[in-house]
PDB file of C-alpha atoms in Angstrom:
ATOM      1  CA  ILE I   1      -3.403  21.081  20.561  1.00 87.00           C
ATOM      2  CA  PHE I   2      -5.146  18.088  18.182  1.00 88.00           C
ATOM      3  CA  THR I   3      -4.585  20.778  14.959  1.00 89.00           C
ATOM      4  CA  GLY I   4      -1.637  21.214  15.880  1.00 89.00           C
ATOM      5  CA  PHE I   5      -0.070  17.257  16.485  1.00 87.00           C
ATOM      6  CA  PHE I   6      -2.289  17.027  13.501  1.00 85.00           C
ATOM      7  CA  MET I   7      -0.140  18.985  11.251  1.00 88.00           C
ATOM      8  CA  TYR I   8       3.143  17.584  13.081  1.00 86.00           C
ATOM      9  CA  ILE I   9       2.120  14.520  11.912  1.00 87.00           C
ATOM     10  CA  TYR I  10       0.625  14.388   8.612  1.00 85.00           C
ATOM     11  CA  PRO I  11       3.482  14.899   6.534  1.00 86.00           C
ATOM     12  CA  SER I  12       5.342  11.831   7.878  1.00 86.00           C
ATOM     13  CA  THR I  13       1.802  10.296   7.408  1.00 85.00           C
ATOM     14  CA  GLU I  14       1.577  10.887   3.992  1.00 86.00           C
ATOM     15  CA  GLU I  15       5.035  10.487   3.214  1.00 86.00           C
ATOM     16  CA  LYS I  16       4.455   6.922   4.256  1.00 87.00           C
ATOM     17  CA  ASN I  17       1.402   6.616   2.216  1.00 86.00           C
ATOM     18  CA  LEU I  18       2.656   7.360  -1.026  1.00 88.00           C
ATOM     19  CA  GLY I  19       5.575   5.215  -0.646  1.00 89.00           C
ATOM     20  CA  LYS I  20       3.490   2.398  -0.130  1.00 87.00           C
ATOM     21  CA  LYS I  21       1.835   3.061  -3.298  1.00 89.00           C
ATOM     22  CA  ILE I  22       4.887   3.764  -5.225  1.00 92.00           C
ATOM     23  CA  ASP I  23       6.480   0.229  -3.957  1.00 90.00           C
ATOM     24  CA  GLN I  24       3.168  -1.065  -5.314  1.00 89.00           C
ATOM     25  CA  GLU I  25       3.276  -0.083  -8.936  1.00 92.00           C
ATOM     26  CA  LEU I  26       7.400  -0.350  -8.785  1.00 93.00           C
ATOM     27  CA  PRO I  27       7.072  -4.076  -9.906  1.00 93.00           C
ATOM     28  CA  PHE I  28       4.798  -2.914 -13.248  1.00 93.00           C
ATOM     29  CA  LEU I  29       7.258  -0.156 -13.648  1.00 92.00           C
ATOM     30  CA  SER I  30      10.467  -1.927 -13.926  1.00 92.00           C
ATOM     31  CA  ILE I  31       9.069  -4.248 -15.976  1.00 93.00           C
ATOM     32  CA  HIS I  32       7.839  -1.882 -18.671  1.00 93.00           C
ATOM     33  CA  MET I  33      11.175   0.305 -18.187  1.00 93.00           C
ATOM     34  CA  SER I  34      13.185  -3.152 -19.016  1.00 92.00           C
ATOM     35  CA  ALA I  35      10.356  -4.087 -22.376  1.00 91.00           C
ATOM     36  CA  ILE I  36      11.311  -0.552 -23.523  1.00 92.00           C
ATOM     37  CA  ALA I  37      15.460  -0.910 -22.971  1.00 91.00           C
ATOM     38  CA  THR I  38      15.139  -3.825 -25.197  1.00 89.00           C
ATOM     39  CA  SER I  39      14.745  -1.440 -28.220  1.00 87.00           C
ATOM     40  CA  GLY I  40      18.643   0.175 -27.143  1.00 85.00           C
ATOM     41  CA  ILE I  41      17.902   3.546 -26.438  1.00 89.00           C
ATOM     42  CA  GLU I  42      18.915   6.103 -24.154  1.00 90.00           C
ATOM     43  CA  PRO I  43      17.885   5.796 -20.919  1.00 90.00           C
ATOM     44  CA  LEU I  44      16.350   9.570 -20.567  1.00 91.00           C
ATOM     45  CA  SER I  45      13.999   8.084 -23.480  1.00 92.00           C
ATOM     46  CA  ILE I  46      12.834   5.554 -20.998  1.00 92.00           C
ATOM     47  CA  PHE I  47      11.604   8.200 -18.502  1.00 93.00           C
ATOM     48  CA  LYS I  48      10.155  10.139 -21.358  1.00 92.00           C
ATOM     49  CA  ILE I  49       8.435   7.130 -23.002  1.00 92.00           C
ATOM     50  CA  ILE I  50       7.036   6.424 -18.973  1.00 91.00           C
ATOM     51  CA  LEU I  51       6.088   9.801 -18.175  1.00 89.00           C
ATOM     52  CA  ARG I  52       4.096   9.872 -21.641  1.00 88.00           C
ATOM     53  CA  SER I  53       2.268   6.487 -20.817  1.00 83.00           C
ATOM     54  CA  GLN I  54       0.748   8.020 -17.847  1.00 78.00           C
ATOM     55  CA  GLU I  55      -0.021   4.628 -16.236  1.00 85.00           C
ATOM     56  CA  TYR I  56       1.811   4.768 -13.198  1.00 90.00           C
ATOM     57  CA  LYS I  57      -0.212   7.423 -10.627  1.00 89.00           C
ATOM     58  CA  TYR I  58       2.233   7.589  -8.220  1.00 92.00           C
ATOM     59  CA  SER I  59       5.013   6.521  -9.547  1.00 92.00           C
ATOM     60  CA  VAL I  60       5.110   8.862 -12.300  1.00 92.00           C
ATOM     61  CA  ILE I  61       5.631  11.863  -9.413  1.00 92.00           C
ATOM     62  CA  GLU I  62       9.445  10.978  -9.059  1.00 93.00           C
ATOM     63  CA  ILE I  63       9.816  10.370 -12.842  1.00 93.00           C
ATOM     64  CA  ARG I  64       8.594  13.736 -13.570  1.00 94.00           C
ATOM     65  CA  LYS I  65      11.199  15.397 -10.707  1.00 94.00           C
ATOM     66  CA  ILE I  66      13.782  13.644 -12.900  1.00 95.00           C
ATOM     67  CA  MET I  67      12.388  15.174 -15.865  1.00 94.00           C
ATOM     68  CA  ASN I  68      12.182  18.870 -14.374  1.00 95.00           C
ATOM     69  CA  LEU I  69      16.189  18.234 -13.169  1.00 94.00           C
ATOM     70  CA  VAL I  70      17.214  17.708 -16.675  1.00 94.00           C
ATOM     71  CA  ASN I  71      15.299  19.772 -18.535  1.00 92.00           C
ATOM     72  CA  PHE I  72      14.952  23.238 -16.550  1.00 93.00           C
ATOM     73  CA  HIS I  73      17.535  23.196 -14.141  1.00 91.00           C
ATOM     74  CA  GLY I  74      20.211  21.202 -16.410  1.00 89.00           C
ATOM     75  CA  LYS I  75      21.166  18.420 -14.704  1.00 91.00           C
ATOM     76  CA  ASP I  76      22.659  15.858 -16.134  1.00 92.00           C
ATOM     77  CA  LEU I  77      20.658  12.464 -15.570  1.00 93.00           C
ATOM     78  CA  VAL I  78      22.565  10.503 -13.257  1.00 94.00           C
ATOM     79  CA  CYS I  79      22.970  13.549 -11.173  1.00 95.00           C
ATOM     80  CA  ALA I  80      18.730  14.139 -11.385  1.00 94.00           C
ATOM     81  CA  LEU I  81      18.430  10.253 -10.679  1.00 95.00           C
ATOM     82  CA  LYS I  82      20.537  10.632  -7.385  1.00 94.00           C
ATOM     83  CA  GLU I  83      19.054  13.781  -6.343  1.00 94.00           C
ATOM     84  CA  THR I  84      15.431  12.532  -6.815  1.00 94.00           C
ATOM     85  CA  SER I  85      16.471   9.268  -5.130  1.00 93.00           C
ATOM     86  CA  ILE I  86      17.492  11.816  -1.769  1.00 93.00           C
ATOM     87  CA  SER I  87      13.937  12.526  -1.961  1.00 90.00           C
ATOM     88  CA  SER I  88      11.899   9.703  -2.721  1.00 91.00           C
ATOM     89  CA  SER I  89       9.577   8.735  -0.183  1.00 89.00           C
ATOM     90  CA  SER I  90       9.993   4.691  -1.125  1.00 92.00           C
ATOM     91  CA  ALA I  91      12.968   2.854  -0.166  1.00 91.00           C
ATOM     92  CA  LYS I  92      12.554   0.491  -3.360  1.00 93.00           C
ATOM     93  CA  MET I  93      12.436   3.585  -6.041  1.00 93.00           C
ATOM     94  CA  LYS I  94      15.904   4.968  -4.137  1.00 94.00           C
ATOM     95  CA  GLU I  95      17.350   1.120  -4.874  1.00 93.00           C
ATOM     96  CA  LEU I  96      15.802   1.581  -8.251  1.00 94.00           C
ATOM     97  CA  LEU I  97      16.807   5.030  -9.059  1.00 94.00           C
ATOM     98  CA  ASP I  98      20.105   4.714  -7.760  1.00 94.00           C
ATOM     99  CA  GLY I  99      21.108   1.473  -9.743  1.00 94.00           C
ATOM    100  CA  ILE I 100      19.794   2.905 -13.247  1.00 94.00           C
ATOM    101  CA  ALA I 101      22.906   6.000 -12.148  1.00 94.00           C
ATOM    102  CA  THR I 102      25.116   3.058 -11.542  1.00 94.00           C
ATOM    103  CA  THR I 103      24.635   1.354 -14.332  1.00 93.00           C
ATOM    104  CA  ILE I 104      25.065   4.601 -16.372  1.00 92.00           C
ATOM    105  CA  THR I 105      28.406   5.367 -14.592  1.00 92.00           C
ATOM    106  CA  SER I 106      29.195   1.985 -15.093  1.00 92.00           C
ATOM    107  CA  GLY I 107      28.508   1.440 -18.479  1.00 87.00           C
ATOM    108  CA  GLY I 108      26.795  -1.430 -17.779  1.00 87.00           C
ATOM    109  CA  LEU I 109      23.927  -2.955 -19.503  1.00 89.00           C
ATOM    110  CA  MET I 110      20.346  -1.248 -18.669  1.00 90.00           C
ATOM    111  CA  ARG I 111      18.435  -4.232 -20.123  1.00 90.00           C
ATOM    112  CA  GLU I 112      20.416  -6.325 -18.534  1.00 92.00           C
ATOM    113  CA  PHE I 113      19.622  -4.814 -14.807  1.00 93.00           C
ATOM    114  CA  LEU I 114      15.750  -3.749 -15.526  1.00 92.00           C
ATOM    115  CA  ASP I 115      15.530  -7.585 -15.717  1.00 92.00           C
ATOM    116  CA  LYS I 116      17.169  -8.618 -12.829  1.00 92.00           C
ATOM    117  CA  HIS I 117      15.676  -5.765 -10.568  1.00 92.00           C
ATOM    118  CA  SER I 118      12.184  -6.273 -11.845  1.00 91.00           C
ATOM    119  CA  GLU I 119      12.569 -10.392 -11.166  1.00 92.00           C
ATOM    120  CA  GLY I 120      13.269  -8.951  -7.655  1.00 92.00           C
ATOM    121  CA  LEU I 121      10.567  -6.602  -7.618  1.00 91.00           C
ATOM    122  CA  LEU I 122       8.230  -9.087  -8.783  1.00 90.00           C
ATOM    123  CA  PHE I 123       9.078 -11.801  -6.353  1.00 92.00           C
ATOM    124  CA  ASP I 124       8.803  -9.414  -3.278  1.00 88.00           C
ATOM    125  CA  TYR I 125       5.065  -8.519  -4.941  1.00 87.00           C
ATOM    126  CA  LYS I 126       3.922 -12.071  -4.851  1.00 89.00           C
ATOM    127  CA  LEU I 127       5.446 -12.479  -1.533  1.00 88.00           C
ATOM    128  CA  GLU I 128       3.480  -9.219   0.057  1.00 84.00           C
ATOM    129  CA  ARG I 129       0.039 -10.489  -2.111  1.00 84.00           C
ATOM    130  CA  GLU I 130       0.667 -14.169   0.037  1.00 86.00           C
ATOM    131  CA  ARG I 131       1.450 -12.398   3.407  1.00 85.00           C
ATOM    132  CA  TYR I 132      -2.233 -10.660   2.793  1.00 81.00           C
ATOM    133  CA  ILE I 133      -4.083 -14.150   1.958  1.00 85.00           C
ATOM    134  CA  LYS I 134      -3.119 -15.608   4.838  1.00 85.00           C
ATOM    135  CA  ILE I 135      -3.828 -12.478   7.211  1.00 80.00           C
ATOM    136  CA  SER I 136      -7.101 -12.278   5.513  1.00 79.00           C
ATOM    137  CA  GLU I 137      -7.334 -16.196   6.691  1.00 83.00           C
ATOM    138  CA  THR I 138      -6.787 -15.045   9.882  1.00 84.00           C
ATOM    139  CA  PHE I 139      -8.966 -12.231  10.080  1.00 78.00           C
ATOM    140  CA  MET I 140     -11.708 -14.315   8.574  1.00 81.00           C
ATOM    141  CA  ASP I 141     -11.527 -16.900  11.478  1.00 82.00           C
ATOM    142  CA  ILE I 142     -11.523 -14.718  14.031  1.00 80.00           C
ATOM    143  CA  TYR I 143     -14.669 -12.795  12.368  1.00 77.00           C
ATOM    144  CA  ILE I 144     -16.509 -16.185  11.921  1.00 79.00           C
ATOM    145  CA  SER I 145     -15.933 -16.718  15.553  1.00 77.00           C
ATOM    146  CA  LEU I 146     -16.416 -13.096  17.010  1.00 75.00           C
ATOM    147  CA  ALA I 147     -19.177 -11.897  14.266  1.00 73.00           C
ATOM    148  CA  ILE I 148     -21.348 -14.891  13.569  1.00 75.00           C
ATOM    149  CA  ALA I 149     -21.004 -17.889  16.763  1.00 74.00           C
ATOM    150  CA  ALA I 150     -20.664 -15.610  19.569  1.00 72.00           C
ATOM    151  CA  PRO I 151     -23.563 -13.627  18.631  1.00 72.00           C
ATOM    152  CA  MET I 152     -25.789 -16.633  18.497  1.00 75.00           C
ATOM    153  CA  ILE I 153     -24.682 -18.077  21.737  1.00 75.00           C
ATOM    154  CA  PHE I 154     -25.285 -15.514  23.520  1.00 72.00           C
ATOM    155  CA  LEU I 155     -28.491 -14.497  21.585  1.00 71.00           C
ATOM    156  CA  MET I 156     -29.519 -18.306  22.799  1.00 73.00           C
ATOM    157  CA  LEU I 157     -28.011 -17.365  26.583  1.00 71.00           C
ATOM    158  CA  PHE I 158     -30.511 -14.549  26.572  1.00 68.00           C
ATOM    159  CA  VAL I 159     -33.198 -16.269  24.937  1.00 67.00           C
ATOM    160  CA  ILE I 160     -33.347 -18.990  28.339  1.00 69.00           C
ATOM    161  CA  MET I 161     -32.341 -16.543  30.926  1.00 64.00           C
ATOM    162  CA  GLY I 162     -35.093 -13.775  29.295  1.00 62.00           C
ATOM    163  CA  SER I 163     -38.056 -16.592  29.780  1.00 63.00           C
ATOM    164  CA  THR I 164     -36.896 -16.903  33.410  1.00 63.00           C
ATOM    165  CA  GLY I 165     -36.890 -13.403  33.635  1.00 60.00           C
ATOM    166  CA  ALA I 166     -33.192 -13.677  35.092  1.00 57.00           C
ATOM    167  CA  LEU I 167     -32.038 -11.647  32.184  1.00 56.00           C
ATOM    168  CA  THR I 168     -33.704  -8.028  33.399  1.00 55.00           C
ATOM    169  CA  ASN I 169     -32.865  -8.580  36.777  1.00 56.00           C
ATOM    170  CA  PHE I 170     -29.186  -9.339  36.332  1.00 54.00           C
ATOM    171  CA  LEU I 171     -28.259  -6.363  33.499  1.00 57.00           C
ATOM    172  CA  GLY I 172     -31.572  -4.193  34.580  1.00 61.00           C
ATOM    173  CA  LEU I 173     -32.444  -3.801  30.974  1.00 61.00           C
ATOM    174  CA  SER I 174     -34.931  -4.976  28.714  1.00 64.00           C
ATOM    175  CA  VAL I 175     -35.078  -7.747  26.303  1.00 61.00           C
ATOM    176  CA  GLY I 176     -35.584  -5.272  23.523  1.00 67.00           C
ATOM    177  CA  ALA I 177     -32.767  -2.859  24.878  1.00 71.00           C
ATOM    178  CA  ILE I 178     -30.150  -5.950  25.123  1.00 68.00           C
ATOM    179  CA  SER I 179     -31.155  -6.652  21.629  1.00 70.00           C
ATOM    180  CA  LEU I 180     -30.379  -3.275  20.041  1.00 78.00           C
ATOM    181  CA  LEU I 181     -27.047  -3.436  21.598  1.00 76.00           C
ATOM    182  CA  MET I 182     -26.410  -6.410  20.661  1.00 74.00           C
ATOM    183  CA  ILE I 183     -26.933  -5.181  16.906  1.00 78.00           C
ATOM    184  CA  LEU I 184     -24.882  -2.135  17.397  1.00 84.00           C
ATOM    185  CA  GLY I 185     -21.973  -4.210  19.241  1.00 78.00           C
ATOM    186  CA  ILE I 186     -22.193  -6.331  15.811  1.00 78.00           C
ATOM    187  CA  ILE I 187     -22.484  -3.225  13.569  1.00 82.00           C
ATOM    188  CA  ILE I 188     -19.459  -1.743  15.203  1.00 85.00           C
ATOM    189  CA  LEU I 189     -17.396  -4.983  15.200  1.00 79.00           C
ATOM    190  CA  ASN I 190     -17.810  -4.988  10.960  1.00 80.00           C
ATOM    191  CA  VAL I 191     -16.963  -1.623  10.670  1.00 84.00           C
ATOM    192  CA  VAL I 192     -13.855  -2.389  12.693  1.00 82.00           C
ATOM    193  CA  PHE I 193     -13.208  -5.194  10.240  1.00 79.00           C
ATOM    194  CA  LEU I 194     -13.804  -3.931   7.328  1.00 80.00           C
ATOM    195  CA  ILE I 195     -11.318  -1.047   8.592  1.00 81.00           C
ATOM    196  CA  LEU I 196      -8.875  -3.358   9.283  1.00 77.00           C
ATOM    197  CA  LEU I 197      -9.096  -5.484   5.892  1.00 73.00           C
ATOM    198  CA  ASN I 198      -8.719  -1.564   4.042  1.00 73.00           C
ATOM    199  CA  LEU I 199      -5.621  -0.893   6.235  1.00 71.00           C
ATOM    200  CA  LYS I 200      -4.062  -4.099   5.703  1.00 67.00           C
ATOM    201  CA  GLN I 201      -4.709  -4.599   1.476  1.00 65.00           C
ATOM    202  CA  PRO I 202      -2.329  -4.239  -1.278  1.00 61.00           C
ATOM    203  CA  THR I 203      -3.298  -0.424  -3.523  1.00 54.00           C
ATOM    204  CA  ILE I 204      -2.739  -2.503  -6.567  1.00 51.00           C
TER     205      ILE I 204
END
């Protein structure tokens, strides 16, 4: 049952993780594409240059799809962009590809579109970083309260109760066993905080 449930949720989970990683790369990818577009080269050459640069580990997966559709399936660039947009795991990548396809179809300036789009993506990236900093500060306050202040208070109480013998009578455990449980609790708490920080931390 567990294996079947894991196999059922794994593809969607992996898709979400890939989408998040692509979103982290997109601001820098769009800035790079905008810089290339200032030379006035054709849009397909922009993707060829990005693909050869190998600087974007996850976004290049979508770009490789575009190039495969053009080179091996005979699609034109606009159709390749739209098909890749539909299957992309990142909503922001979909917006970028659809915007490029619309710009090509309407005859607009690729450089202007990429400049404006990269500004919006970079603004969102900065907001996400600020949000992560605030979350980290909140975690730090909780960590100080639970992992530093609380154990010290409990330790003082245990020492006082242990000196009178009330602690062992109340819990039925020795002072050494209670100290070991406290140490294990602090270790588990630290591991939980590290996992939470890694889950919330941006990939770039």
